[in-house]
PDB file of C-alpha atoms in Angstrom:
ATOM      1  CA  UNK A 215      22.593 -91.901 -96.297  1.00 43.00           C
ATOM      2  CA  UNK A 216      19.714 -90.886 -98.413  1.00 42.00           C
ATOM      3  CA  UNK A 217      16.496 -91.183 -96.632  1.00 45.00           C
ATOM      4  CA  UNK A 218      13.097 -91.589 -98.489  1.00 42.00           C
ATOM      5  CA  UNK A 219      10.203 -89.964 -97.252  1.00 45.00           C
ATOM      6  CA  UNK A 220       6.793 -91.291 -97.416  1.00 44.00           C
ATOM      7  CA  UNK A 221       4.226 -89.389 -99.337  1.00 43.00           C
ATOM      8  CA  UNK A 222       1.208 -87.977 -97.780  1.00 43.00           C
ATOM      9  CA  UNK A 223      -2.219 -90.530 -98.160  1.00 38.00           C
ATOM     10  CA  UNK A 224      -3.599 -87.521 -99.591  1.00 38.00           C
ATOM     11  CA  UNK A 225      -1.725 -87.536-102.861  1.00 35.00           C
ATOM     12  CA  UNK A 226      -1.130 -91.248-103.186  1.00 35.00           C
ATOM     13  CA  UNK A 227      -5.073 -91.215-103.746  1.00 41.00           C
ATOM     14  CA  UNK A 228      -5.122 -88.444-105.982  1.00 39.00           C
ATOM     15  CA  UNK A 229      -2.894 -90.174-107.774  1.00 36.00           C
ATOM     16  CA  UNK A 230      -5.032 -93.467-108.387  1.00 39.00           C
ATOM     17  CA  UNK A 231      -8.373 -91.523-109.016  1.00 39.00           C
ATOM     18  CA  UNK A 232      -6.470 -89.978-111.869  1.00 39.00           C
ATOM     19  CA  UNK A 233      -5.008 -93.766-113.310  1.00 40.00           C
ATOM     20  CA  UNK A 234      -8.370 -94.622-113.030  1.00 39.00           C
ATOM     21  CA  UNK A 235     -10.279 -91.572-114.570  1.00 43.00           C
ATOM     22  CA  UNK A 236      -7.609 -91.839-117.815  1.00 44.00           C
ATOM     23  CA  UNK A 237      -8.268 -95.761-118.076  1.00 41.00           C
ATOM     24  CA  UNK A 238     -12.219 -95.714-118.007  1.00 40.00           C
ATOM     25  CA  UNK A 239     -12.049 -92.807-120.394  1.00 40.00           C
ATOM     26  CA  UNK A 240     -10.036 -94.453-123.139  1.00 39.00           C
ATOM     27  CA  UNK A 241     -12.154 -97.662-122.701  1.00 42.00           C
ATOM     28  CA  UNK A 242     -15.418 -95.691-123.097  1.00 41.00           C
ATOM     29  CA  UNK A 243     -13.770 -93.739-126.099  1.00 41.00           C
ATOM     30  CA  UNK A 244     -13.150 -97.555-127.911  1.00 42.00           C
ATOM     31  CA  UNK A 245     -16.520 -98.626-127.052  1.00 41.00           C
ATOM     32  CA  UNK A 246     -17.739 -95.844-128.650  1.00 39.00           C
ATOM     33  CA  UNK A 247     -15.758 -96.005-131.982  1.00 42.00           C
ATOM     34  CA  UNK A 248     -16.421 -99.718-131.940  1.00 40.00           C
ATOM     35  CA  UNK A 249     -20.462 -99.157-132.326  1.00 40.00           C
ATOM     36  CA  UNK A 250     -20.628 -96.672-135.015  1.00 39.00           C
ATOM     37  CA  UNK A 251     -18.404 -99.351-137.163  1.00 39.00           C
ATOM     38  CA  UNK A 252     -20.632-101.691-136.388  1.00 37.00           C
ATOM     39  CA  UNK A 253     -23.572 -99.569-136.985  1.00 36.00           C
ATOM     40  CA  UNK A 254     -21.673 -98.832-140.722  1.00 35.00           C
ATOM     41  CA  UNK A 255     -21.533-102.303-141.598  1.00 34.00           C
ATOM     42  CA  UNK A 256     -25.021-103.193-140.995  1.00 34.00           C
ATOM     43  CA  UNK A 257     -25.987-100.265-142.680  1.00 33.00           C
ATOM     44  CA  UNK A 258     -23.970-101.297-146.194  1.00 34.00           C
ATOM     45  CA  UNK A 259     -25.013-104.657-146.410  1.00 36.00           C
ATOM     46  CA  UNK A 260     -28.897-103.585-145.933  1.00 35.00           C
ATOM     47  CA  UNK A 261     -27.918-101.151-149.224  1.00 33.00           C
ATOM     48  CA  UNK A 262     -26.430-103.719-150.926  1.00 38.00           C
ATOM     49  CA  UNK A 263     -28.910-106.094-150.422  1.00 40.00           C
ATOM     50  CA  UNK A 264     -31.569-103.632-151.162  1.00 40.00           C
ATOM     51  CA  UNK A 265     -29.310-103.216-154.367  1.00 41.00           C
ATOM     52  CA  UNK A 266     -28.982-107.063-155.146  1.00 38.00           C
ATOM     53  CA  UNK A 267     -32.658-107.682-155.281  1.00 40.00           C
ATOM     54  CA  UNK A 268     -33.337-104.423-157.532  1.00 39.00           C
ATOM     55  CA  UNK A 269     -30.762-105.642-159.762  1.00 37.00           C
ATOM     56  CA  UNK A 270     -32.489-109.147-159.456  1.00 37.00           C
ATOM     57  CA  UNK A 271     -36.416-108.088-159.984  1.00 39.00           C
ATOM     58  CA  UNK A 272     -34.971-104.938-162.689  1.00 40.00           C
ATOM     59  CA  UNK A 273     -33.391-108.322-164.625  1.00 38.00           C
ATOM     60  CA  UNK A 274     -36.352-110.279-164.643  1.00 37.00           C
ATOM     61  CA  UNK A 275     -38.358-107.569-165.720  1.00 39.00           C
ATOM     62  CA  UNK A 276     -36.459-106.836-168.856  1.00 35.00           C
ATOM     63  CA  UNK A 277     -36.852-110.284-170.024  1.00 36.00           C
ATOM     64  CA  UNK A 278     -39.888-110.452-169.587  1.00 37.00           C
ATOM     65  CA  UNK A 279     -40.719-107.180-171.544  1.00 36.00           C
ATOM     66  CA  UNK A 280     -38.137-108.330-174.025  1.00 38.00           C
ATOM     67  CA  UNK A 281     -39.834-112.005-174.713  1.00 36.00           C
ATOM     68  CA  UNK A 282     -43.448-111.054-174.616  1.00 36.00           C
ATOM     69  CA  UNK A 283     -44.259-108.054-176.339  1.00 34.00           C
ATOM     70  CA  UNK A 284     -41.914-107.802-178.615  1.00 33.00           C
ATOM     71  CA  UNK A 285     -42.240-111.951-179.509  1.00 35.00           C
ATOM     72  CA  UNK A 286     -45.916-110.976-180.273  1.00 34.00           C
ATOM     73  CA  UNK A 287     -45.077-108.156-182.667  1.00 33.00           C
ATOM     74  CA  UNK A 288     -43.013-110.517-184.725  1.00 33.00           C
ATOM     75  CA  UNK A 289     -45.547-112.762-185.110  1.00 32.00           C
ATOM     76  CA  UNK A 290     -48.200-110.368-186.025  1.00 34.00           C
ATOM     77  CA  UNK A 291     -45.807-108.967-188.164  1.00 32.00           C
ATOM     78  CA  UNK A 292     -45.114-112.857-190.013  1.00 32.00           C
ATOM     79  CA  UNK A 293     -48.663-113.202-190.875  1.00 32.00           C
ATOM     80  CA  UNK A 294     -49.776-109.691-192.119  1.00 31.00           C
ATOM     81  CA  UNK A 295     -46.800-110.750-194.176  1.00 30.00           C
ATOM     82  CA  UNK A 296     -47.735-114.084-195.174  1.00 31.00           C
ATOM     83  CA  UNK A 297     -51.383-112.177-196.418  1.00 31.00           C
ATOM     84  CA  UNK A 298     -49.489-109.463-198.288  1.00 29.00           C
ATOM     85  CA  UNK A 299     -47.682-112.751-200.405  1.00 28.00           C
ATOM     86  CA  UNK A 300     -50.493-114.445-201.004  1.00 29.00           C
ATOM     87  CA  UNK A 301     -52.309-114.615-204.475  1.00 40.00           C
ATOM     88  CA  UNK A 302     -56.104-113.697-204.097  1.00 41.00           C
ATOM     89  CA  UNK A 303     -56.931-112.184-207.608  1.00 74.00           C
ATOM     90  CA  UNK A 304     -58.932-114.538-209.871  1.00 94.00           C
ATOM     91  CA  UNK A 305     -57.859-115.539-213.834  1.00 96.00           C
ATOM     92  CA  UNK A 306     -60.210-114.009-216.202  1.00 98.00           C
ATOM     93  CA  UNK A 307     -60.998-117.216-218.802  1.00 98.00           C
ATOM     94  CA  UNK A 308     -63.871-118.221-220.986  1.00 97.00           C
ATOM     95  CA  UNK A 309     -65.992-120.218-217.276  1.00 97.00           C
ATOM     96  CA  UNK A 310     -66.360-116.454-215.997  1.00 97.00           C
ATOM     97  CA  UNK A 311     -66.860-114.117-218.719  1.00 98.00           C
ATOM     98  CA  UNK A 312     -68.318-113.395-222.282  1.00 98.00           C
ATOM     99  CA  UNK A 313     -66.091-112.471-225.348  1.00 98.00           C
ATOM    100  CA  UNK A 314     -66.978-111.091-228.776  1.00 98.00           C
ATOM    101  CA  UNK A 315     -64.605-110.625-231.650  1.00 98.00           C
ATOM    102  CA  UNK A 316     -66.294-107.514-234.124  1.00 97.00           C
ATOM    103  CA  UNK A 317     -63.940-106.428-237.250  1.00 97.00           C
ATOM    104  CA  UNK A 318     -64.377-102.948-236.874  1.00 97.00           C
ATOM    105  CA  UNK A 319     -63.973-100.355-239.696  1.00 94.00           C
ATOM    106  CA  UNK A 320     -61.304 -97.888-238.336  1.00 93.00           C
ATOM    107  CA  UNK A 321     -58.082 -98.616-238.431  1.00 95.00           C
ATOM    108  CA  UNK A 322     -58.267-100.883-241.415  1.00 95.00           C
ATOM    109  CA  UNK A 323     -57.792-104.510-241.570  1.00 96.00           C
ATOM    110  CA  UNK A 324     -58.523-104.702-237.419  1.00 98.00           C
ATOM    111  CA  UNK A 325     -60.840-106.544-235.226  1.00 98.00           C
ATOM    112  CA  UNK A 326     -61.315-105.725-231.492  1.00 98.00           C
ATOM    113  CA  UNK A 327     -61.617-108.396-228.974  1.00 98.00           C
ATOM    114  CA  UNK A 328     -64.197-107.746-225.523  1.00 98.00           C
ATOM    115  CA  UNK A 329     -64.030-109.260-222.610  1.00 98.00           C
ATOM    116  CA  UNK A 330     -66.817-108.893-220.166  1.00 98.00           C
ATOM    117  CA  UNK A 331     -66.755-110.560-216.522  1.00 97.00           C
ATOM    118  CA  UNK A 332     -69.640-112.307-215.935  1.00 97.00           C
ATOM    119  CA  UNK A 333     -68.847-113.791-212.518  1.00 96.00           C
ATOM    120  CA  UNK A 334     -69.141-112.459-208.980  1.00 95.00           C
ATOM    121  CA  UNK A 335     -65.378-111.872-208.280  1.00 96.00           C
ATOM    122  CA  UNK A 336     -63.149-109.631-209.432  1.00 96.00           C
ATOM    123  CA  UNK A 337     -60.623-110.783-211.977  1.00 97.00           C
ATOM    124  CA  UNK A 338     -57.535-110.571-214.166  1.00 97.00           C
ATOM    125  CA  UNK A 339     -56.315-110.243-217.803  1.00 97.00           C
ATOM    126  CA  UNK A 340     -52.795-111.365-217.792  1.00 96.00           C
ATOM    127  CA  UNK A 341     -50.610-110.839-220.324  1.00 97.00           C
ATOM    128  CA  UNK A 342     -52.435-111.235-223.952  1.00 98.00           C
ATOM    129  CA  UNK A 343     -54.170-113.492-225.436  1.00 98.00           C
ATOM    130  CA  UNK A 344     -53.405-116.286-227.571  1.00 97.00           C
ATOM    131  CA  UNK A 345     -55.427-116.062-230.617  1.00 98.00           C
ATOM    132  CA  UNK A 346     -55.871-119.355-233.199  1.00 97.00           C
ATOM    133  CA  UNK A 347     -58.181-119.449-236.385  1.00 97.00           C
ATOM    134  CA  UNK A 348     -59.451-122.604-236.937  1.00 95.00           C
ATOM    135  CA  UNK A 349     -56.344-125.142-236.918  1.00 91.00           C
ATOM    136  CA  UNK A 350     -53.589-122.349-237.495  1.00 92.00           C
ATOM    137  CA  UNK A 351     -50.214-123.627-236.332  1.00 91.00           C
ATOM    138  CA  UNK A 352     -48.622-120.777-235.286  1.00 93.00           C
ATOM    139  CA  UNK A 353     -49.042-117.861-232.169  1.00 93.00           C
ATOM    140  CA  UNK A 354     -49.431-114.575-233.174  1.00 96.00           C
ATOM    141  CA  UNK A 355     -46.852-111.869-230.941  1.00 96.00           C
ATOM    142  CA  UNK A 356     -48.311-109.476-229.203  1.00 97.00           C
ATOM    143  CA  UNK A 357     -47.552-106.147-230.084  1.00 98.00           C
ATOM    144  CA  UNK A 358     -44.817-105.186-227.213  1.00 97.00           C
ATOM    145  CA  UNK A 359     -45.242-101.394-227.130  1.00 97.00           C
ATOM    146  CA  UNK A 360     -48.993-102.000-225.706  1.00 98.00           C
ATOM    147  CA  UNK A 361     -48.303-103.639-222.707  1.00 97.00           C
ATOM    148  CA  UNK A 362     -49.682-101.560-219.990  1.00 97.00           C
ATOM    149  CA  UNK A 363     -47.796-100.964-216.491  1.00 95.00           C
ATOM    150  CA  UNK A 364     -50.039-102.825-214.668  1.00 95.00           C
ATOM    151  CA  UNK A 365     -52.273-106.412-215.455  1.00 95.00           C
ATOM    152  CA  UNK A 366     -56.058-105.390-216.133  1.00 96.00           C
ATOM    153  CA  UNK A 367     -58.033-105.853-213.272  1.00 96.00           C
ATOM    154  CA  UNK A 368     -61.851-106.106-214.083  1.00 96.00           C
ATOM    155  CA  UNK A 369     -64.536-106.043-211.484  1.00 96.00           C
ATOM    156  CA  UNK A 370     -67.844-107.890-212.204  1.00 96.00           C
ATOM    157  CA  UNK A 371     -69.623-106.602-214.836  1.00 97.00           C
ATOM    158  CA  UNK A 372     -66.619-104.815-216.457  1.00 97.00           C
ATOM    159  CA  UNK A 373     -64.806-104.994-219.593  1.00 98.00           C
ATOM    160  CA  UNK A 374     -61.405-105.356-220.815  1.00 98.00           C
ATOM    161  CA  UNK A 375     -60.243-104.936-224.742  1.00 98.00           C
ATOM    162  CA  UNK A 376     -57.424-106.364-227.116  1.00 98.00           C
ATOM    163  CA  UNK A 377     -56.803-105.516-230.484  1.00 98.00           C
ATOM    164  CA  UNK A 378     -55.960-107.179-233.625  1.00 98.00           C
ATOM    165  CA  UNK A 379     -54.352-106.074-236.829  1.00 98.00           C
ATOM    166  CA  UNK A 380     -55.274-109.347-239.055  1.00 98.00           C
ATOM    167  CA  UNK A 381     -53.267-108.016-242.275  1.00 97.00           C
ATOM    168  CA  UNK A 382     -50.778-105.845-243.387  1.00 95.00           C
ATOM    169  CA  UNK A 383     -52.309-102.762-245.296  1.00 90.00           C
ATOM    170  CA  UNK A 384     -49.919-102.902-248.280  1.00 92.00           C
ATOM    171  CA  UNK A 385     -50.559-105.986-248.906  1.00 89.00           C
ATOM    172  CA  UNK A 386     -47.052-107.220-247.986  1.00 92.00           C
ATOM    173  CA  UNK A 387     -48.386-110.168-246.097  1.00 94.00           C
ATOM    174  CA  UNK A 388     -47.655-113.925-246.796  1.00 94.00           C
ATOM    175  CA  UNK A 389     -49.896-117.080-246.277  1.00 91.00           C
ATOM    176  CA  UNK A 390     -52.989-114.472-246.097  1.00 94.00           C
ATOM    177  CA  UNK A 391     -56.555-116.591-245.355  1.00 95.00           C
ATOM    178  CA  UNK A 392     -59.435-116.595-244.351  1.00 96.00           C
ATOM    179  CA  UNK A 393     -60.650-118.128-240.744  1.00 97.00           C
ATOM    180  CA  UNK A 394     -64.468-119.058-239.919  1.00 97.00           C
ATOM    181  CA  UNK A 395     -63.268-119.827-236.507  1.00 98.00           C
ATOM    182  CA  UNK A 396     -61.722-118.336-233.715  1.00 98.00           C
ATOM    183  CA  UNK A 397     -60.393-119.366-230.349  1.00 98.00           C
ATOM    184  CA  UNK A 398     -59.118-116.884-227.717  1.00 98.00           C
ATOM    185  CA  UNK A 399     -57.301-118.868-224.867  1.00 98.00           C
ATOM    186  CA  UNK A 400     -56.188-117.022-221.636  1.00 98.00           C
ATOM    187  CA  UNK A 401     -52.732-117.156-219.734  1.00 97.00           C
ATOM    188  CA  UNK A 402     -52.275-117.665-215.955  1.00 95.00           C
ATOM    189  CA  UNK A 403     -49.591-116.067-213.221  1.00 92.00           C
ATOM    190  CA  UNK A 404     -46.769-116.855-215.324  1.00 94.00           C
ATOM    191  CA  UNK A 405     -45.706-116.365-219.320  1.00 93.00           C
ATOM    192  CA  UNK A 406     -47.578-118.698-221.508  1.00 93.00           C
ATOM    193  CA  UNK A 407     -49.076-120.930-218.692  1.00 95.00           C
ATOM    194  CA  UNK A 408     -52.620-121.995-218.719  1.00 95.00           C
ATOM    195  CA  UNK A 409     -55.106-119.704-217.708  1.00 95.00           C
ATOM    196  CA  UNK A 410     -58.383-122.047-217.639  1.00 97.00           C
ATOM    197  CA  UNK A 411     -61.025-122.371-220.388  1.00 98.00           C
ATOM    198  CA  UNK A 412     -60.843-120.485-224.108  1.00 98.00           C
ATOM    199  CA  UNK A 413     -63.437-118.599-225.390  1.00 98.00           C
ATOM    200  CA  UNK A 414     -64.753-119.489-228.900  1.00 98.00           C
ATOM    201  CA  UNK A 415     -66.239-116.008-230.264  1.00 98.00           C
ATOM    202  CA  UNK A 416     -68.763-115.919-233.329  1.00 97.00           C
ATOM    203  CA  UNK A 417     -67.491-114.485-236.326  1.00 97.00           C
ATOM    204  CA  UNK A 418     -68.911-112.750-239.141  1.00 96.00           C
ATOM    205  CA  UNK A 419     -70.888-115.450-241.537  1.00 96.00           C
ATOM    206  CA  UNK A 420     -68.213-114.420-244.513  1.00 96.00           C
ATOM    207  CA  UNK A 421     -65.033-115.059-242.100  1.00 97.00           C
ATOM    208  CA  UNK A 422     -62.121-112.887-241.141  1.00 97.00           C
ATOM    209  CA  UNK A 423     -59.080-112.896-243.503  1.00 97.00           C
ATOM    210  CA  UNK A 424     -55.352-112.705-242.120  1.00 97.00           C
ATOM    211  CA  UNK A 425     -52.792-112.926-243.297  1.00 97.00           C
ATOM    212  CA  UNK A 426     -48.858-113.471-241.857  1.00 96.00           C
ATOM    213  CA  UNK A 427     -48.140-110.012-240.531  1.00 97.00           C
ATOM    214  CA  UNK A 428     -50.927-110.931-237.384  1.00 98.00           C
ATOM    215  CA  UNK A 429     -50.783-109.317-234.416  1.00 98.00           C
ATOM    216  CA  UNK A 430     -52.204-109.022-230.738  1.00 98.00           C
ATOM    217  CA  UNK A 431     -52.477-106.200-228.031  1.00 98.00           C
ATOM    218  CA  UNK A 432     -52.050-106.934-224.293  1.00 98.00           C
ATOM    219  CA  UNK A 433     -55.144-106.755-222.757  1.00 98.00           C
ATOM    220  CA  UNK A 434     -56.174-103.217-221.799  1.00 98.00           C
ATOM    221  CA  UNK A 435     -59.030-101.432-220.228  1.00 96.00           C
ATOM    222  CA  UNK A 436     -59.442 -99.108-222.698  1.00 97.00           C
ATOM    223  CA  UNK A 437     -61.085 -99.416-225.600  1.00 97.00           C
ATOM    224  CA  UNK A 438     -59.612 -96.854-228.022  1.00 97.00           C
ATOM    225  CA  UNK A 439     -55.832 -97.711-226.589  1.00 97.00           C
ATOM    226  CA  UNK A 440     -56.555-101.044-227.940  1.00 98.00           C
ATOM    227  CA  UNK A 441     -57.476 -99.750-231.337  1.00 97.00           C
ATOM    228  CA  UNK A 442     -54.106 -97.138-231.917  1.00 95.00           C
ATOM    229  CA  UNK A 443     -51.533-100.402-232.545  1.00 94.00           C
TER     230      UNK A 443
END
């Protein structure tokens, strides 16, 4: 018969300090696994809401830099435009200048037409101008290969010139006449549109004679150019 012998109080109690040493220890290892997790997760939502309302205030920012600024540029932009478009030269016409028509001697058979401005502002000789002795039915061409690269501009108190051959030197002209009167109308902006008042220059008491092969020069600002057609 097997007999069972009870173990000494002494190492029944060593036995139950050591349960209870292994118990408290795992327990106090949780806890402290438990708080740094914690202690993560608080931590990554304060980044990502320091994160959200960068993003947020970064987002406003932009648009506002985006709308503001660069909305006032445009604008600025629109009406230095709008200025650059806009017509602000003045039509040179018989209401702001004085014109003279003199037959000179060199080339032969020519007369030169001057126009000086008489007004305060600066204006322009467009194009050429439209020449008609007394009640002529016809508009002499201008001579193409004087057109200049750019319209004459003259400030106040300056001149501008055109030149006329009246008749061909050989003779070779038809219909050839003589005109006591003279009336030198001005274009506008466009081909052939008005350009305000004509001029009516004084000729010479015997008249100018002309004869089919007339001519014009654009307007130019020099005198001699307008004499070498």
């Amino acid at each position: 018969m097997r007999k069972y012998h009870s173990l000494p109080v002494v190492l029944l109690a060593a036995l139950a300090l050591t349960a209870c040493q292994d118990g408290t220890g795992t327990k106090d290892e949780g806890a402290a696994q438990t708080e740094p997790a914690s202690a993560t997760v608080t931590a990554t939502r304060s980044i990502d809401g320091g994160n959200s309302e960068k993003s947020t205030s970064g987002a406003t920012d932009t648009r506002e830099t985006g709308s503001g600024p660069t909305g006032a540029r445009a604008t600025k932009g629109n009406k230095k435009a709008g200025k650059g478009t806009s017509v602000t030269g003045v039509s040179c016409n018989g209401s702001n200048t004085t014109v003279t028509a003199q037959p000179v001697r060199r080339p032969v058979n020519h007369m030169l037409i001057t126009v000086k401005n008489t007004g305060s502002k600066t204006c322009d000789l467009t194009y050429y101008p439209v020449l008609r002795f007394g009640e002529m039915q016809w508009v002499p061409q201008p001579i193409k290969d004087s057109k200049p690269q750019a319209v004459t501009t003259l400030a106040p108190g300056e001149s501008g010139y055109a030149g006329v051959s009246l008749s061909a030197a050989d003779g070779s002209g038809e219909w050839g006449t003589t005109g006591h009167k003279l009336t030198v109308g001005f274009q506008g902006r466009t081909p052939n549109s008005d350009g305000g008042p004509s001029a009516i220059p004084a000729l010479p008491a015997k008249g100018v004679y002309y004869d089919s092969t007339l001519t014009v020069t654009y307007w130019l600002r020099d005198m001699d150019a307008a004499l070498t057609y």
